[in-house]
Amino acid sequence: MPAHESGETPSHVLRAHNLRPRKSLGQSFLQDRRFGERVVDALEPAQGDEVLEVGPGTGVLTDALAEKVGRLVAVELDAQLCTLLAIRYKDTNVQVVHANGLDIDPSGYFKRAYKVVGNIPYYVTGPMLRHFLEAAPVPETLVFMLQREVAERIVASPGSLSLLGVSVQLYARPAIVARVPSGAFFPKPRVDSAIVRLKPHGQRHEPEAVRAFFTVARAGFGTRRKQLANALANGLELDRSAAHALLEAASIDPARRAETLSVDEWLRVADVWRQQPRAQA
C-alpha cells in the first residue's frame, strides 16, 4: 500500500526495508504530508497532465500526485528505493525510472506539455534548475523544494540579486509558495526549505544571446561589491574606458553594482558586448 494512503512516513518505510538515508546522495525525505500537499497544489495538477518527478524517494509526493494527474514519470537515483517504487507502482499510471535527473532528456518521455516537480538535493540545485529550464520541450510549470536561502536568492529583486537569481529569472518567473521548517524532513537538515514555483517565459532567447548573457553576468558578479565597470573590466579583460563605454552604450550607469541590474539590463549589456569584435575572440 502506498505510504501516503497507509500513513507510513519515510522513516518507517526505510526501517521496514533495513535502509538508511544516504548522505552521499544528499537524501532528506519530506515527512510532513501537509507540505507535500502544498507542493502538489503549487503544481496545479489536472487529470490529463503529464508530470516528471525528480527524486521521489519513498513516494510521499508520488502518492499524492498519481491520483491527480494522467501520467507520472518518477526519476530516482537510489537503486534500492527505485526497486521499492517499481513494485509499489506496478500497473499504475506511474513510470519509475532509475536515473540521475540531470541525465534525463524530457523529449524521450514527453511528446506534449508536461510539468516538473521534485524535492532535490541541495548540492545539485543550480545544475538541476538550469537542466530543466533549458530543456526541450520546455516544462509548463516547475515546482521544487529548495533550501530556503537559495529560494530567496532566486526570487530576489534588483538591489539584492545574485548570479543564481538572474540565471533563473532569465528563463522563468519564480515565486515562493511556502516556507518549510527543517522538522518536516527526515533526517532533519540544518536549514529550512521553501517551495518554489517557476513559470517559464513564453519565448526563449536565441542561444547566442544566452551565451553572451552568462559570460557578461558571470564577469559582473565575479568581483563582489565592485562598481560594475571595474568588475566587467576584470572579468571581460577590457580596459576601464572600454568597460565604461560598454555600459554607457547599454544605458547603464558604470558606477552601479551587479546586484542592482535587472535581467533585461543584463541582456542589454550582453547584446552590446557580443556585437563588439572582442566578444567573438
C-alpha positions as a LaTeX table, in Angstrom:
\begin{tabular}{lrrr}
\hline
Residue & $x$ (\AA) & $y$ (\AA) & $z$ (\AA) \\
\hline
Met1 & 0.00 & 0.00 & 0.00 \\
Pro2 & 1.38 & 3.46 & $-0.83$ \\
Ala3 & 2.87 & 5.33 & 2.10 \\
His4 & 0.54 & 8.27 & 1.54 \\
Glu5 & $-2.54$ & 6.09 & 1.93 \\
Ser6 & $-1.26$ & 3.91 & 4.75 \\
Gly7 & 0.07 & 6.75 & 6.88 \\
Glu8 & 3.62 & 5.41 & 6.74 \\
Thr9 & 6.36 & 8.00 & 6.86 \\
Pro10 & 9.69 & 7.78 & 5.02 \\
Ser11 & 11.44 & 6.87 & 8.28 \\
His12 & 9.03 & 3.94 & 8.74 \\
Val13 & 9.46 & 2.78 & 5.15 \\
Leu14 & 13.25 & 2.89 & 5.38 \\
Arg15 & 13.32 & 0.99 & 8.67 \\
Ala16 & 10.92 & $-1.63$ & 7.32 \\
His17 & 13.33 & $-2.36$ & 4.48 \\
Asn18 & 16.51 & $-2.00$ & 6.55 \\
Leu19 & 17.58 & 1.10 & 4.63 \\
Arg20 & 19.20 & 4.33 & 5.75 \\
Pro21 & 19.31 & 7.79 & 4.18 \\
Arg22 & 22.41 & 8.13 & 2.00 \\
Lys23 & 24.46 & 11.22 & 2.78 \\
Ser24 & 26.35 & 10.81 & $-0.49$ \\
Leu25 & 23.08 & 11.48 & $-2.34$ \\
Gly26 & 22.03 & 14.32 & $-0.06$ \\
Gln27 & 18.88 & 12.42 & 0.90 \\
Ser28 & 16.41 & 14.22 & 3.16 \\
Phe29 & 12.85 & 12.93 & 2.81 \\
Leu30 & 9.72 & 15.02 & 3.26 \\
Gln31 & 7.73 & 13.53 & 6.15 \\
Asp32 & 5.06 & 16.15 & 6.77 \\
Arg33 & 2.31 & 15.43 & 4.23 \\
Arg34 & 0.79 & 18.87 & 4.73 \\
Phe35 & 3.75 & 20.36 & 2.90 \\
Gly36 & 3.56 & 17.58 & 0.35 \\
Glu37 & 0.05 & 18.75 & $-0.44$ \\
Arg38 & 1.34 & 22.32 & $-0.76$ \\
Val39 & 3.84 & 21.12 & $-3.35$ \\
Val40 & 1.13 & 19.30 & $-5.28$ \\
Asp41 & $-1.25$ & 22.26 & $-5.12$ \\
Ala42 & 1.50 & 24.58 & $-6.38$ \\
Leu43 & 1.85 & 22.39 & $-9.46$ \\
Glu44 & $-1.87$ & 22.95 & $-10.19$ \\
Pro45 & $-2.39$ & 19.36 & $-11.38$ \\
Ala46 & $-5.18$ & 18.28 & $-13.71$ \\
Gln47 & $-6.34$ & 14.78 & $-14.64$ \\
Gly48 & $-4.84$ & 14.95 & $-18.11$ \\
Asp49 & $-1.44$ & 16.29 & $-17.01$ \\
Glu50 & 1.86 & 14.54 & $-17.62$ \\
Val51 & 4.39 & 15.13 & $-14.85$ \\
Leu52 & 8.07 & 14.39 & $-14.27$ \\
Glu53 & 9.01 & 13.92 & $-10.61$ \\
Val54 & 12.69 & 14.18 & $-9.69$ \\
Gly55 & 13.75 & 12.33 & $-6.55$ \\
Pro56 & 10.53 & 10.60 & $-5.42$ \\
Gly57 & 12.33 & 8.92 & $-2.51$ \\
Thr58 & 9.82 & 6.71 & $-0.70$ \\
Gly59 & 6.88 & 8.05 & $-2.70$ \\
Val60 & 5.19 & 10.64 & $-0.47$ \\
Leu61 & 4.74 & 13.17 & $-3.28$ \\
Thr62 & 4.30 & 10.40 & $-5.83$ \\
Asp63 & 1.25 & 9.06 & $-3.99$ \\
Ala64 & $-0.38$ & 12.48 & $-3.83$ \\
Leu65 & 0.37 & 13.25 & $-7.47$ \\
Ala66 & $-0.54$ & 9.92 & $-9.04$ \\
Glu67 & $-4.21$ & 10.24 & $-8.19$ \\
Lys68 & $-4.44$ & 13.76 & $-9.62$ \\
Val69 & $-2.62$ & 13.52 & $-12.96$ \\
Gly70 & $-2.84$ & 11.41 & $-16.09$ \\
Arg71 & 0.74 & 10.15 & $-16.19$ \\
Leu72 & 3.69 & 10.44 & $-13.81$ \\
Val73 & 7.33 & 9.67 & $-14.61$ \\
Ala74 & 9.27 & 9.26 & $-11.34$ \\
Val75 & 13.06 & 9.51 & $-11.69$ \\
Glu76 & 15.05 & 8.10 & $-8.76$ \\
Leu77 & 18.85 & 7.76 & $-8.49$ \\
Asp78 & 18.87 & 5.42 & $-5.48$ \\
Ala79 & 18.67 & 1.87 & $-6.88$ \\
Gln80 & 17.15 & 0.35 & $-3.73$ \\
Leu81 & 14.41 & 2.96 & $-3.49$ \\
Cys82 & 13.83 & 2.59 & $-7.21$ \\
Thr83 & 13.14 & $-1.11$ & $-6.71$ \\
Leu84 & 10.62 & $-0.37$ & $-3.94$ \\
Leu85 & 8.89 & 2.24 & $-6.08$ \\
Ala86 & 8.73 & $-0.07$ & $-9.11$ \\
Ile87 & 6.97 & $-2.72$ & $-7.03$ \\
Arg88 & 4.58 & $-0.24$ & $-5.42$ \\
Tyr89 & 3.52 & 1.41 & $-8.66$ \\
Lys90 & 3.38 & $-1.63$ & $-10.91$ \\
Asp91 & 0.38 & $-1.47$ & $-13.27$ \\
Thr92 & $-0.42$ & 2.15 & $-12.37$ \\
Asn93 & $-0.07$ & 5.48 & $-14.16$ \\
Val94 & 3.41 & 5.88 & $-12.62$ \\
Gln95 & 6.53 & 5.00 & $-14.64$ \\
Val96 & 9.57 & 4.55 & $-12.39$ \\
Val97 & 12.94 & 5.35 & $-13.97$ \\
His98 & 16.30 & 4.59 & $-12.37$ \\
Ala99 & 18.44 & 7.56 & $-13.40$ \\
Asn100 & 20.01 & 10.83 & $-12.35$ \\
Gly101 & 17.62 & 13.70 & $-13.03$ \\
Leu102 & 20.49 & 15.61 & $-14.64$ \\
Asp103 & 20.76 & 12.87 & $-17.28$ \\
Ile104 & 17.08 & 12.81 & $-18.18$ \\
Asp105 & 16.09 & 14.13 & $-21.61$ \\
Pro106 & 12.40 & 15.06 & $-21.27$ \\
Ser107 & 11.87 & 14.67 & $-25.03$ \\
Gly108 & 12.36 & 10.93 & $-24.55$ \\
Tyr109 & 9.38 & 10.76 & $-22.19$ \\
Phe110 & 7.06 & 13.59 & $-23.20$ \\
Lys111 & 5.70 & 14.49 & $-26.63$ \\
Arg112 & 3.40 & 17.23 & $-25.35$ \\
Ala113 & 3.12 & 19.71 & $-22.48$ \\
Tyr114 & 4.41 & 18.46 & $-19.14$ \\
Lys115 & 5.28 & 19.70 & $-15.65$ \\
Val116 & 8.25 & 19.06 & $-13.35$ \\
Val117 & 8.23 & 18.62 & $-9.58$ \\
Gly118 & 10.74 & 17.45 & $-7.02$ \\
Asn119 & 12.45 & 17.53 & $-3.66$ \\
Ile120 & 16.01 & 17.79 & $-4.95$ \\
Pro121 & 19.28 & 17.56 & $-3.01$ \\
Tyr122 & 20.64 & 20.98 & $-2.13$ \\
Tyr123 & 24.03 & 20.30 & $-3.70$ \\
Val124 & 22.58 & 19.94 & $-7.23$ \\
Thr125 & 20.08 & 22.81 & $-7.08$ \\
Gly126 & 21.76 & 25.09 & $-9.63$ \\
Pro127 & 22.55 & 22.42 & $-12.24$ \\
Met128 & 19.11 & 20.81 & $-11.85$ \\
Leu129 & 17.24 & 24.08 & $-12.30$ \\
Arg130 & 19.21 & 25.02 & $-15.37$ \\
His131 & 18.88 & 21.49 & $-16.83$ \\
Phe132 & 15.09 & 21.64 & $-16.84$ \\
Leu133 & 14.76 & 25.34 & $-17.61$ \\
Glu134 & 16.85 & 24.77 & $-20.74$ \\
Ala135 & 15.09 & 21.50 & $-21.63$ \\
Ala136 & 13.21 & 20.89 & $-24.85$ \\
Pro137 & 10.29 & 20.73 & $-24.74$ \\
Val138 & 10.01 & 23.42 & $-22.08$ \\
Pro139 & 8.01 & 22.44 & $-18.95$ \\
Glu140 & 4.76 & 24.35 & $-18.39$ \\
Thr141 & 5.47 & 24.67 & $-14.67$ \\
Leu142 & 8.23 & 23.59 & $-12.30$ \\
Val143 & 7.81 & 23.21 & $-8.54$ \\
Phe144 & 10.83 & 22.38 & $-6.39$ \\
Met145 & 11.58 & 22.06 & $-2.70$ \\
Leu146 & 14.76 & 24.09 & $-2.21$ \\
Gln147 & 16.96 & 25.34 & 0.60 \\
Arg148 & 15.25 & 28.48 & 1.91 \\
Glu149 & 18.28 & 30.73 & 1.45 \\
Val150 & 18.64 & 29.57 & $-2.16$ \\
Ala151 & 14.92 & 30.10 & $-2.79$ \\
Glu152 & 15.16 & 33.67 & $-1.52$ \\
Arg153 & 18.12 & 34.35 & $-3.82$ \\
Ile154 & 16.17 & 33.00 & $-6.78$ \\
Val155 & 13.16 & 35.29 & $-6.21$ \\
Ala156 & 15.21 & 38.39 & $-5.27$ \\
Ser157 & 14.60 & 41.76 & $-6.92$ \\
Pro158 & 17.18 & 44.19 & $-8.34$ \\
Gly159 & 19.18 & 45.54 & $-5.44$ \\
Ser160 & 19.79 & 42.13 & $-3.93$ \\
Leu161 & 20.13 & 39.91 & $-7.00$ \\
Ser162 & 22.81 & 37.24 & $-7.37$ \\
Leu163 & 24.14 & 35.32 & $-10.35$ \\
Leu164 & 21.79 & 32.46 & $-9.43$ \\
Gly165 & 18.82 & 34.84 & $-9.29$ \\
Val166 & 19.38 & 36.41 & $-12.70$ \\
Ser167 & 20.22 & 33.00 & $-14.19$ \\
Val168 & 16.86 & 31.56 & $-13.15$ \\
Gln169 & 14.89 & 34.70 & $-13.95$ \\
Leu170 & 16.32 & 34.69 & $-17.48$ \\
Tyr171 & 14.21 & 31.59 & $-18.11$ \\
Ala172 & 11.26 & 31.81 & $-15.75$ \\
Arg173 & 9.22 & 33.81 & $-13.25$ \\
Pro174 & 9.88 & 32.36 & $-9.76$ \\
Ala175 & 7.75 & 32.64 & $-6.63$ \\
Ile176 & 7.99 & 31.21 & $-3.12$ \\
Val177 & 4.78 & 29.33 & $-2.38$ \\
Ala178 & 5.54 & 28.29 & 1.21 \\
Arg179 & 8.38 & 28.12 & 3.70 \\
Val180 & 9.02 & 24.69 & 5.18 \\
Pro181 & 10.70 & 24.09 & 8.58 \\
Ser182 & 13.57 & 21.64 & 8.82 \\
Gly183 & 11.49 & 19.46 & 11.14 \\
Ala184 & 9.28 & 18.47 & 8.19 \\
Phe185 & 12.10 & 16.24 & 6.86 \\
Phe186 & 13.86 & 13.01 & 7.77 \\
Pro187 & 16.68 & 13.17 & 8.54 \\
Lys188 & 16.27 & 16.73 & 9.76 \\
Pro189 & 18.54 & 19.08 & 7.77 \\
Arg190 & 20.35 & 22.01 & 9.37 \\
Val191 & 18.41 & 24.59 & 7.37 \\
Asp192 & 14.80 & 25.36 & 6.48 \\
Ser193 & 13.41 & 24.89 & 2.99 \\
Ala194 & 10.92 & 26.61 & 0.71 \\
Ile195 & 8.57 & 25.51 & $-2.05$ \\
Val196 & 9.35 & 27.43 & $-5.23$ \\
Arg197 & 7.15 & 27.56 & $-8.33$ \\
Leu198 & 8.69 & 28.59 & $-11.66$ \\
Lys199 & 6.67 & 29.62 & $-14.69$ \\
Pro200 & 8.88 & 29.62 & $-17.82$ \\
His201 & 8.66 & 32.65 & $-20.06$ \\
Gly202 & 6.65 & 32.18 & $-23.24$ \\
Gln203 & 9.57 & 32.88 & $-25.56$ \\
Arg204 & 13.20 & 31.86 & $-25.25$ \\
His205 & 16.20 & 33.97 & $-26.15$ \\
Glu206 & 18.41 & 32.84 & $-29.03$ \\
Pro207 & 21.42 & 30.71 & $-27.99$ \\
Glu208 & 24.00 & 33.40 & $-28.81$ \\
Ala209 & 22.17 & 35.89 & $-26.60$ \\
Val210 & 22.07 & 33.37 & $-23.74$ \\
Arg211 & 25.79 & 32.63 & $-24.02$ \\
Ala212 & 26.62 & 36.32 & $-24.02$ \\
Phe213 & 24.27 & 36.89 & $-21.06$ \\
Phe214 & 26.06 & 34.32 & $-18.91$ \\
Thr215 & 29.54 & 35.48 & $-19.93$ \\
Val216 & 28.76 & 39.08 & $-19.02$ \\
Ala217 & 26.77 & 38.27 & $-15.87$ \\
Arg218 & 29.49 & 35.96 & $-14.53$ \\
Ala219 & 32.03 & 38.71 & $-15.11$ \\
Gly220 & 29.82 & 41.26 & $-13.39$ \\
Phe221 & 29.21 & 39.10 & $-10.32$ \\
Gly222 & 32.79 & 37.80 & $-10.29$ \\
Thr223 & 34.06 & 40.56 & $-8.01$ \\
Arg224 & 31.73 & 41.22 & $-5.10$ \\
Arg225 & 30.80 & 44.81 & $-4.25$ \\
Lys226 & 32.81 & 46.38 & $-7.05$ \\
Gln227 & 31.41 & 49.01 & $-9.33$ \\
Leu228 & 30.17 & 47.31 & $-12.47$ \\
Ala229 & 32.69 & 49.00 & $-14.77$ \\
Asn230 & 35.57 & 47.63 & $-12.70$ \\
Ala231 & 34.05 & 44.15 & $-12.43$ \\
Leu232 & 33.47 & 43.91 & $-16.19$ \\
Ala233 & 36.93 & 45.27 & $-16.93$ \\
Asn234 & 38.40 & 42.43 & $-14.85$ \\
Gly235 & 36.04 & 39.68 & $-15.96$ \\
Leu236 & 35.91 & 40.51 & $-19.68$ \\
Glu237 & 39.56 & 41.60 & $-19.92$ \\
Leu238 & 38.67 & 45.12 & $-21.02$ \\
Asp239 & 40.43 & 48.32 & $-20.17$ \\
Arg240 & 38.43 & 50.58 & $-17.87$ \\
Ser241 & 37.47 & 53.04 & $-20.61$ \\
Ala242 & 36.12 & 50.20 & $-22.77$ \\
Ala243 & 34.08 & 48.87 & $-19.83$ \\
His244 & 32.64 & 52.34 & $-19.26$ \\
Ala245 & 31.79 & 52.66 & $-22.96$ \\
Leu246 & 30.13 & 49.23 & $-22.96$ \\
Leu247 & 27.84 & 50.14 & $-20.07$ \\
Glu248 & 27.04 & 53.59 & $-21.38$ \\
Ala249 & 26.10 & 52.09 & $-24.76$ \\
Ala250 & 23.63 & 49.88 & $-22.87$ \\
Ser251 & 22.31 & 52.91 & $-20.92$ \\
Ile252 & 23.71 & 51.58 & $-17.63$ \\
Asp253 & 25.49 & 53.81 & $-15.10$ \\
Pro254 & 29.07 & 52.40 & $-14.82$ \\
Ala255 & 29.06 & 53.14 & $-11.08$ \\
Arg256 & 26.22 & 50.69 & $-10.38$ \\
Arg257 & 26.86 & 47.29 & $-8.85$ \\
Ala258 & 25.97 & 43.91 & $-10.31$ \\
Glu259 & 23.23 & 43.13 & $-7.78$ \\
Thr260 & 21.22 & 46.19 & $-8.88$ \\
Leu261 & 20.76 & 45.18 & $-12.53$ \\
Ser262 & 17.58 & 43.50 & $-13.75$ \\
Val263 & 17.62 & 40.61 & $-16.22$ \\
Asp264 & 16.60 & 42.97 & $-19.03$ \\
Glu265 & 19.52 & 45.26 & $-18.20$ \\
Trp266 & 21.97 & 42.35 & $-18.26$ \\
Leu267 & 20.56 & 41.35 & $-21.64$ \\
Arg268 & 21.18 & 44.88 & $-22.92$ \\
Val269 & 24.78 & 44.83 & $-21.75$ \\
Ala270 & 25.29 & 41.36 & $-23.25$ \\
Asp271 & 23.78 & 42.45 & $-26.56$ \\
Val272 & 26.18 & 45.41 & $-26.84$ \\
Trp273 & 29.13 & 43.25 & $-25.77$ \\
Arg274 & 28.52 & 40.45 & $-28.28$ \\
Gln275 & 28.37 & 42.93 & $-31.14$ \\
Gln276 & 31.88 & 44.10 & $-30.34$ \\
Pro277 & 34.79 & 42.37 & $-32.17$ \\
Arg278 & 36.40 & 41.35 & $-28.85$ \\
Ala279 & 33.30 & 39.34 & $-27.88$ \\
Gln280 & 33.94 & 36.98 & $-30.79$ \\
Ala281 & 37.51 & 36.16 & $-29.73$ \\
\hline
\end{tabular}
